[in-house]
């Protein structure tokens, strides 16, 4: 069961890391499209800054590394117990 949670955590963190890296790389273009498509003229929408996406990307990169290490340790401990 703990391996399943490890794999789920790894996949979720990896996807979130990719999302925030994409949003950081294409920040201006993505939010210009969102403003054009979903806002009325004159209304102001607040979006996360480019630095926020960079910070979240680093955070989820660290989480991804943590879950990958956890799964490696579990794999090695499982092999030694067999």
PDB file of N, CA and C in Angstrom:
ATOM      1  N   UNK A   1       0.820  -1.193   0.000  1.00  0.00           N
ATOM      2  CA  UNK A   1       0.000   0.000   0.000  1.00  0.00           C
ATOM      3  C   UNK A   1       0.872   1.269   0.000  1.00  0.00           C
ATOM      4  N   UNK A   2       1.981   1.222   0.743  1.00  0.00           N
ATOM      5  CA  UNK A   2       2.855   2.390   0.789  1.00  0.00           C
ATOM      6  C   UNK A   2       3.505   2.643  -0.573  1.00  0.00           C
ATOM      7  N   UNK A   3       3.772   1.587  -1.332  1.00  0.00           N
ATOM      8  CA  UNK A   3       4.331   1.765  -2.678  1.00  0.00           C
ATOM      9  C   UNK A   3       3.320   2.428  -3.596  1.00  0.00           C
ATOM     10  N   UNK A   4       2.065   2.070  -3.454  1.00  0.00           N
ATOM     11  CA  UNK A   4       1.025   2.690  -4.270  1.00  0.00           C
ATOM     12  C   UNK A   4       0.937   4.181  -3.972  1.00  0.00           C
ATOM     13  N   UNK A   5       1.005   4.558  -2.704  1.00  0.00           N
ATOM     14  CA  UNK A   5       0.999   5.971  -2.345  1.00  0.00           C
ATOM     15  C   UNK A   5       2.256   6.667  -2.868  1.00  0.00           C
ATOM     16  N   UNK A   6       3.396   5.978  -2.823  1.00  0.00           N
ATOM     17  CA  UNK A   6       4.630   6.539  -3.363  1.00  0.00           C
ATOM     18  C   UNK A   6       4.542   6.795  -4.848  1.00  0.00           C
ATOM     19  N   UNK A   7       4.002   5.829  -5.594  1.00  0.00           N
ATOM     20  CA  UNK A   7       3.852   5.997  -7.043  1.00  0.00           C
ATOM     21  C   UNK A   7       2.864   7.109  -7.359  1.00  0.00           C
ATOM     22  N   UNK A   8       1.755   7.157  -6.615  1.00  0.00           N
ATOM     23  CA  UNK A   8       0.761   8.215  -6.843  1.00  0.00           C
ATOM     24  C   UNK A   8       1.390   9.581  -6.567  1.00  0.00           C
ATOM     25  N   UNK A   9       2.125   9.685  -5.472  1.00  0.00           N
ATOM     26  CA  UNK A   9       2.787  10.944  -5.153  1.00  0.00           C
ATOM     27  C   UNK A   9       3.803  11.338  -6.202  1.00  0.00           C
ATOM     28  N   UNK A  10       4.552  10.364  -6.696  1.00  0.00           N
ATOM     29  CA  UNK A  10       5.555  10.631  -7.725  1.00  0.00           C
ATOM     30  C   UNK A  10       4.907  11.160  -9.001  1.00  0.00           C
ATOM     31  N   UNK A  11       3.858  10.516  -9.438  1.00  0.00           N
ATOM     32  CA  UNK A  11       3.186  10.918 -10.680  1.00  0.00           C
ATOM     33  C   UNK A  11       2.548  12.296 -10.527  1.00  0.00           C
ATOM     34  N   UNK A  12       1.861  12.515  -9.418  1.00  0.00           N
ATOM     35  CA  UNK A  12       1.197  13.804  -9.207  1.00  0.00           C
ATOM     36  C   UNK A  12       2.216  14.936  -9.147  1.00  0.00           C
ATOM     37  N   UNK A  13       3.291  14.746  -8.391  1.00  0.00           N
ATOM     38  CA  UNK A  13       4.311  15.790  -8.279  1.00  0.00           C
ATOM     39  C   UNK A  13       5.008  16.036  -9.600  1.00  0.00           C
ATOM     40  N   UNK A  14       5.242  14.986 -10.372  1.00  0.00           N
ATOM     41  CA  UNK A  14       5.889  15.144 -11.673  1.00  0.00           C
ATOM     42  C   UNK A  14       4.998  15.943 -12.624  1.00  0.00           C
ATOM     43  N   UNK A  15       3.718  15.640 -12.639  1.00  0.00           N
ATOM     44  CA  UNK A  15       2.789  16.364 -13.513  1.00  0.00           C
ATOM     45  C   UNK A  15       2.684  17.829 -13.087  1.00  0.00           C
ATOM     46  N   UNK A  16       2.588  18.087 -11.787  1.00  0.00           N
ATOM     47  CA  UNK A  16       2.518  19.465 -11.311  1.00  0.00           C
ATOM     48  C   UNK A  16       3.812  20.229 -11.607  1.00  0.00           C
ATOM     49  N   UNK A  17       4.946  19.545 -11.507  1.00  0.00           N
ATOM     50  CA  UNK A  17       6.218  20.173 -11.832  1.00  0.00           C
ATOM     51  C   UNK A  17       6.243  20.574 -13.311  1.00  0.00           C
ATOM     52  N   UNK A  18       5.806  19.670 -14.193  1.00  0.00           N
ATOM     53  CA  UNK A  18       5.770  19.986 -15.623  1.00  0.00           C
ATOM     54  C   UNK A  18       4.816  21.140 -15.916  1.00  0.00           C
ATOM     55  N   UNK A  19       3.668  21.145 -15.252  1.00  0.00           N
ATOM     56  CA  UNK A  19       2.694  22.224 -15.441  1.00  0.00           C
ATOM     57  C   UNK A  19       3.309  23.571 -15.072  1.00  0.00           C
ATOM     58  N   UNK A  20       3.935  23.654 -13.910  1.00  0.00           N
ATOM     59  CA  UNK A  20       4.490  24.931 -13.470  1.00  0.00           C
ATOM     60  C   UNK A  20       5.700  25.343 -14.310  1.00  0.00           C
ATOM     61  N   UNK A  21       6.468  24.402 -14.818  1.00  0.00           N
ATOM     62  CA  UNK A  21       7.575  24.762 -15.722  1.00  0.00           C
ATOM     63  C   UNK A  21       7.032  25.308 -17.038  1.00  0.00           C
ATOM     64  N   UNK A  22       5.957  24.700 -17.546  1.00  0.00           N
ATOM     65  CA  UNK A  22       5.336  25.207 -18.770  1.00  0.00           C
ATOM     66  C   UNK A  22       4.776  26.603 -18.545  1.00  0.00           C
ATOM     67  N   UNK A  23       4.079  26.797 -17.425  1.00  0.00           N
ATOM     68  CA  UNK A  23       3.487  28.098 -17.140  1.00  0.00           C
ATOM     69  C   UNK A  23       4.571  29.153 -16.928  1.00  0.00           C
ATOM     70  N   UNK A  24       5.696  28.779 -16.361  1.00  0.00           N
ATOM     71  CA  UNK A  24       6.798  29.726 -16.191  1.00  0.00           C
ATOM     72  C   UNK A  24       7.396  30.108 -17.540  1.00  0.00           C
ATOM     73  N   UNK A  25       7.565  29.125 -18.407  1.00  0.00           N
ATOM     74  CA  UNK A  25       8.187  29.374 -19.709  1.00  0.00           C
ATOM     75  C   UNK A  25       7.276  30.184 -20.634  1.00  0.00           C
ATOM     76  N   UNK A  26       5.975  29.989 -20.537  1.00  0.00           N
ATOM     77  CA  UNK A  26       5.032  30.638 -21.456  1.00  0.00           C
ATOM     78  C   UNK A  26       4.073  31.567 -20.716  1.00  0.00           C
ATOM     79  N   UNK A  27       4.539  32.196 -19.669  1.00  0.00           N
ATOM     80  CA  UNK A  27       3.689  32.979 -18.773  1.00  0.00           C
ATOM     81  C   UNK A  27       2.898  34.058 -19.509  1.00  0.00           C
ATOM     82  N   UNK A  28       3.563  34.899 -20.240  1.00  0.00           N
ATOM     83  CA  UNK A  28       2.899  36.031 -20.891  1.00  0.00           C
ATOM     84  C   UNK A  28       1.887  35.574 -21.934  1.00  0.00           C
ATOM     85  N   UNK A  29       2.266  34.603 -22.717  1.00  0.00           N
ATOM     86  CA  UNK A  29       1.385  34.132 -23.783  1.00  0.00           C
ATOM     87  C   UNK A  29       0.138  33.445 -23.233  1.00  0.00           C
ATOM     88  N   UNK A  30       0.306  32.608 -22.210  1.00  0.00           N
ATOM     89  CA  UNK A  30      -0.822  31.864 -21.647  1.00  0.00           C
ATOM     90  C   UNK A  30      -1.814  32.811 -20.990  1.00  0.00           C
ATOM     91  N   UNK A  31      -1.316  33.739 -20.175  1.00  0.00           N
ATOM     92  CA  UNK A  31      -2.238  34.623 -19.475  1.00  0.00           C
ATOM     93  C   UNK A  31      -2.853  35.668 -20.400  1.00  0.00           C
ATOM     94  N   UNK A  32      -2.178  36.040 -21.467  1.00  0.00           N
ATOM     95  CA  UNK A  32      -2.799  36.923 -22.470  1.00  0.00           C
ATOM     96  C   UNK A  32      -3.969  36.202 -23.137  1.00  0.00           C
ATOM     97  N   UNK A  33      -3.789  34.918 -23.429  1.00  0.00           N
ATOM     98  CA  UNK A  33      -4.878  34.139 -24.030  1.00  0.00           C
ATOM     99  C   UNK A  33      -6.055  34.000 -23.059  1.00  0.00           C
ATOM    100  N   UNK A  34      -5.761  33.727 -21.787  1.00  0.00           N
ATOM    101  CA  UNK A  34      -6.829  33.577 -20.794  1.00  0.00           C
ATOM    102  C   UNK A  34      -7.585  34.890 -20.634  1.00  0.00           C
ATOM    103  N   UNK A  35      -6.879  36.002 -20.570  1.00  0.00           N
ATOM    104  CA  UNK A  35      -7.543  37.303 -20.456  1.00  0.00           C
ATOM    105  C   UNK A  35      -8.426  37.579 -21.660  1.00  0.00           C
ATOM    106  N   UNK A  36      -7.907  37.266 -22.842  1.00  0.00           N
ATOM    107  CA  UNK A  36      -8.663  37.510 -24.071  1.00  0.00           C
ATOM    108  C   UNK A  36      -9.913  36.636 -24.127  1.00  0.00           C
ATOM    109  N   UNK A  37      -9.787  35.405 -23.727  1.00  0.00           N
ATOM    110  CA  UNK A  37     -10.871  34.449 -23.888  1.00  0.00           C
ATOM    111  C   UNK A  37     -11.934  34.556 -22.784  1.00  0.00           C
ATOM    112  N   UNK A  38     -11.521  34.804 -21.545  1.00  0.00           N
ATOM    113  CA  UNK A  38     -12.441  34.640 -20.430  1.00  0.00           C
ATOM    114  C   UNK A  38     -12.765  35.905 -19.642  1.00  0.00           C
ATOM    115  N   UNK A  39     -12.238  37.046 -19.995  1.00  0.00           N
ATOM    116  CA  UNK A  39     -12.559  38.252 -19.240  1.00  0.00           C
ATOM    117  C   UNK A  39     -13.291  39.250 -20.111  1.00  0.00           C
ATOM    118  N   UNK A  40     -14.055  40.064 -19.443  1.00  0.00           N
ATOM    119  CA  UNK A  40     -14.718  41.157 -20.133  1.00  0.00           C
ATOM    120  C   UNK A  40     -13.773  42.346 -20.152  1.00  0.00           C
ATOM    121  N   UNK A  41     -14.004  43.259 -21.049  1.00  0.00           N
ATOM    122  CA  UNK A  41     -13.142  44.427 -21.112  1.00  0.00           C
ATOM    123  C   UNK A  41     -13.338  45.267 -19.856  1.00  0.00           C
ATOM    124  N   UNK A  42     -12.242  45.721 -19.316  1.00  0.00           N
ATOM    125  CA  UNK A  42     -12.298  46.551 -18.128  1.00  0.00           C
ATOM    126  C   UNK A  42     -12.185  45.772 -16.823  1.00  0.00           C
ATOM    127  N   UNK A  43     -12.395  44.473 -16.842  1.00  0.00           N
ATOM    128  CA  UNK A  43     -12.281  43.700 -15.604  1.00  0.00           C
ATOM    129  C   UNK A  43     -10.829  43.279 -15.397  1.00  0.00           C
ATOM    130  N   UNK A  44     -10.440  43.197 -14.159  1.00  0.00           N
ATOM    131  CA  UNK A  44      -9.068  42.831 -13.815  1.00  0.00           C
ATOM    132  C   UNK A  44      -9.064  41.452 -13.171  1.00  0.00           C
ATOM    133  N   UNK A  45      -8.212  40.587 -13.668  1.00  0.00           N
ATOM    134  CA  UNK A  45      -8.028  39.266 -13.075  1.00  0.00           C
ATOM    135  C   UNK A  45      -6.616  39.205 -12.512  1.00  0.00           C
ATOM    136  N   UNK A  46      -6.495  38.593 -11.361  1.00  0.00           N
ATOM    137  CA  UNK A  46      -5.172  38.437 -10.754  1.00  0.00           C
ATOM    138  C   UNK A  46      -4.636  37.057 -11.094  1.00  0.00           C
ATOM    139  N   UNK A  47      -3.428  37.018 -11.621  1.00  0.00           N
ATOM    140  CA  UNK A  47      -2.780  35.763 -11.978  1.00  0.00           C
ATOM    141  C   UNK A  47      -1.513  35.590 -11.161  1.00  0.00           C
ATOM    142  N   UNK A  48      -1.089  34.343 -10.953  1.00  0.00           N
ATOM    143  CA  UNK A  48       0.199  34.124 -10.280  1.00  0.00           C
ATOM    144  C   UNK A  48       1.337  34.697 -11.131  1.00  0.00           C
ATOM    145  N   UNK A  49       2.356  35.180 -10.462  1.00  0.00           N
ATOM    146  CA  UNK A  49       3.485  35.764 -11.189  1.00  0.00           C
ATOM    147  C   UNK A  49       4.385  34.662 -11.749  1.00  0.00           C
ATOM    148  N   UNK A  50       5.288  35.074 -12.597  1.00  0.00           N
ATOM    149  CA  UNK A  50       6.248  34.148 -13.180  1.00  0.00           C
ATOM    150  C   UNK A  50       7.138  33.550 -12.092  1.00  0.00           C
ATOM    151  N   UNK A  51       7.475  34.349 -11.086  1.00  0.00           N
ATOM    152  CA  UNK A  51       8.293  33.872  -9.972  1.00  0.00           C
ATOM    153  C   UNK A  51       7.553  32.833  -9.133  1.00  0.00           C
ATOM    154  N   UNK A  52       6.232  33.006  -9.010  1.00  0.00           N
ATOM    155  CA  UNK A  52       5.441  32.007  -8.281  1.00  0.00           C
ATOM    156  C   UNK A  52       5.528  30.648  -8.967  1.00  0.00           C
ATOM    157  N   UNK A  53       5.413  30.651 -10.290  1.00  0.00           N
ATOM    158  CA  UNK A  53       5.496  29.387 -11.018  1.00  0.00           C
ATOM    159  C   UNK A  53       6.896  28.774 -10.900  1.00  0.00           C
ATOM    160  N   UNK A  54       7.929  29.596 -10.896  1.00  0.00           N
ATOM    161  CA  UNK A  54       9.287  29.080 -10.726  1.00  0.00           C
ATOM    162  C   UNK A  54       9.454  28.466  -9.341  1.00  0.00           C
ATOM    163  N   UNK A  55       8.893  29.123  -8.325  1.00  0.00           N
ATOM    164  CA  UNK A  55       8.982  28.600  -6.953  1.00  0.00           C
ATOM    165  C   UNK A  55       8.226  27.279  -6.825  1.00  0.00           C
ATOM    166  N   UNK A  56       7.023  27.215  -7.388  1.00  0.00           N
ATOM    167  CA  UNK A  56       6.248  25.973  -7.329  1.00  0.00           C
ATOM    168  C   UNK A  56       6.938  24.852  -8.104  1.00  0.00           C
ATOM    169  N   UNK A  57       7.560  25.194  -9.221  1.00  0.00           N
ATOM    170  CA  UNK A  57       8.286  24.194 -10.000  1.00  0.00           C
ATOM    171  C   UNK A  57       9.423  23.597  -9.185  1.00  0.00           C
ATOM    172  N   UNK A  58      10.177  24.444  -8.488  1.00  0.00           N
ATOM    173  CA  UNK A  58      11.262  23.939  -7.627  1.00  0.00           C
ATOM    174  C   UNK A  58      10.711  23.082  -6.496  1.00  0.00           C
ATOM    175  N   UNK A  59       9.603  23.517  -5.915  1.00  0.00           N
ATOM    176  CA  UNK A  59       9.006  22.774  -4.808  1.00  0.00           C
ATOM    177  C   UNK A  59       8.583  21.378  -5.269  1.00  0.00           C
ATOM    178  N   UNK A  60       7.887  21.304  -6.398  1.00  0.00           N
ATOM    179  CA  UNK A  60       7.435  20.001  -6.883  1.00  0.00           C
ATOM    180  C   UNK A  60       8.578  19.161  -7.425  1.00  0.00           C
ATOM    181  N   UNK A  61       9.658  19.788  -7.879  1.00  0.00           N
ATOM    182  CA  UNK A  61      10.850  19.028  -8.262  1.00  0.00           C
ATOM    183  C   UNK A  61      11.428  18.322  -7.040  1.00  0.00           C
ATOM    184  N   UNK A  62      11.485  19.044  -5.925  1.00  0.00           N
ATOM    185  CA  UNK A  62      11.975  18.430  -4.685  1.00  0.00           C
ATOM    186  C   UNK A  62      11.061  17.309  -4.215  1.00  0.00           C
ATOM    187  N   UNK A  63       9.763  17.513  -4.309  1.00  0.00           N
ATOM    188  CA  UNK A  63       8.822  16.445  -3.938  1.00  0.00           C
ATOM    189  C   UNK A  63       8.989  15.227  -4.842  1.00  0.00           C
ATOM    190  N   UNK A  64       9.193  15.461  -6.145  1.00  0.00           N
ATOM    191  CA  UNK A  64       9.388  14.354  -7.077  1.00  0.00           C
ATOM    192  C   UNK A  64      10.641  13.567  -6.712  1.00  0.00           C
ATOM    193  N   UNK A  65      11.712  14.281  -6.391  1.00  0.00           N
ATOM    194  CA  UNK A  65      12.952  13.605  -5.980  1.00  0.00           C
ATOM    195  C   UNK A  65      12.722  12.807  -4.701  1.00  0.00           C
ATOM    196  N   UNK A  66      11.978  13.374  -3.753  1.00  0.00           N
ATOM    197  CA  UNK A  66      11.688  12.672  -2.506  1.00  0.00           C
ATOM    198  C   UNK A  66      10.934  11.373  -2.768  1.00  0.00           C
ATOM    199  N   UNK A  67       9.871  11.432  -3.555  1.00  0.00           N
ATOM    200  CA  UNK A  67       9.087  10.230  -3.825  1.00  0.00           C
ATOM    201  C   UNK A  67       9.881   9.197  -4.625  1.00  0.00           C
ATOM    202  N   UNK A  68      10.731   9.657  -5.542  1.00  0.00           N
ATOM    203  CA  UNK A  68      11.569   8.718  -6.296  1.00  0.00           C
ATOM    204  C   UNK A  68      12.547   8.014  -5.361  1.00  0.00           C
ATOM    205  N   UNK A  69      13.168   8.759  -4.454  1.00  0.00           N
ATOM    206  CA  UNK A  69      14.092   8.145  -3.480  1.00  0.00           C
ATOM    207  C   UNK A  69      13.349   7.183  -2.567  1.00  0.00           C
ATOM    208  N   UNK A  70      12.168   7.570  -2.129  1.00  0.00           N
ATOM    209  CA  UNK A  70      11.361   6.691  -1.283  1.00  0.00           C
ATOM    210  C   UNK A  70      11.067   5.370  -1.984  1.00  0.00           C
ATOM    211  N   UNK A  71      10.697   5.433  -3.249  1.00  0.00           N
ATOM    212  CA  UNK A  71      10.403   4.216  -3.998  1.00  0.00           C
ATOM    213  C   UNK A  71      11.652   3.377  -4.223  1.00  0.00           C
ATOM    214  N   UNK A  72      12.804   4.000  -4.448  1.00  0.00           N
ATOM    215  CA  UNK A  72      14.046   3.253  -4.604  1.00  0.00           C
ATOM    216  C   UNK A  72      14.409   2.537  -3.307  1.00  0.00           C
ATOM    217  N   UNK A  73      14.286   3.245  -2.197  1.00  0.00           N
ATOM    218  CA  UNK A  73      14.577   2.634  -0.892  1.00  0.00           C
ATOM    219  C   UNK A  73      13.629   1.486  -0.603  1.00  0.00           C
ATOM    220  N   UNK A  74      12.347   1.679  -0.900  1.00  0.00           N
ATOM    221  CA  UNK A  74      11.384   0.598  -0.684  1.00  0.00           C
ATOM    222  C   UNK A  74      11.691  -0.600  -1.573  1.00  0.00           C
ATOM    223  N   UNK A  75      12.106  -0.341  -2.793  1.00  0.00           N
ATOM    224  CA  UNK A  75      12.437  -1.426  -3.715  1.00  0.00           C
ATOM    225  C   UNK A  75      13.641  -2.224  -3.212  1.00  0.00           C
ATOM    226  N   UNK A  76      14.688  -1.515  -2.764  1.00  0.00           N
ATOM    227  CA  UNK A  76      15.873  -2.206  -2.241  1.00  0.00           C
ATOM    228  C   UNK A  76      15.574  -2.963  -0.957  1.00  0.00           C
ATOM    229  N   UNK A  77      14.768  -2.374  -0.083  1.00  0.00           N
ATOM    230  CA  UNK A  77      14.453  -3.070   1.164  1.00  0.00           C
ATOM    231  C   UNK A  77      13.565  -4.275   0.914  1.00  0.00           C
ATOM    232  N   UNK A  78      12.734  -4.180  -0.104  1.00  0.00           N
ATOM    233  CA  UNK A  78      11.873  -5.321  -0.435  1.00  0.00           C
ATOM    234  C   UNK A  78      12.697  -6.484  -1.004  1.00  0.00           C
ATOM    235  N   UNK A  79      13.734  -6.162  -1.801  1.00  0.00           N
ATOM    236  CA  UNK A  79      14.576  -7.202  -2.368  1.00  0.00           C
ATOM    237  C   UNK A  79      15.430  -7.889  -1.297  1.00  0.00           C
ATOM    238  N   UNK A  80      15.883  -7.139  -0.312  1.00  0.00           N
ATOM    239  CA  UNK A  80      16.715  -7.736   0.730  1.00  0.00           C
ATOM    240  C   UNK A  80      15.880  -8.596   1.684  1.00  0.00           C
ATOM    241  N   UNK A  81      14.592  -8.291   1.814  1.00  0.00           N
ATOM    242  CA  UNK A  81      13.740  -9.076   2.692  1.00  0.00           C
ATOM    243  C   UNK A  81      13.324 -10.404   2.052  1.00  0.00           C
ATOM    244  N   UNK A  82      13.342 -10.471   0.740  1.00  0.00           N
ATOM    245  CA  UNK A  82      12.914 -11.702   0.052  1.00  0.00           C
ATOM    246  C   UNK A  82      14.009 -12.669   0.101  1.00  0.00           C
TER     247      UNK A  82
END
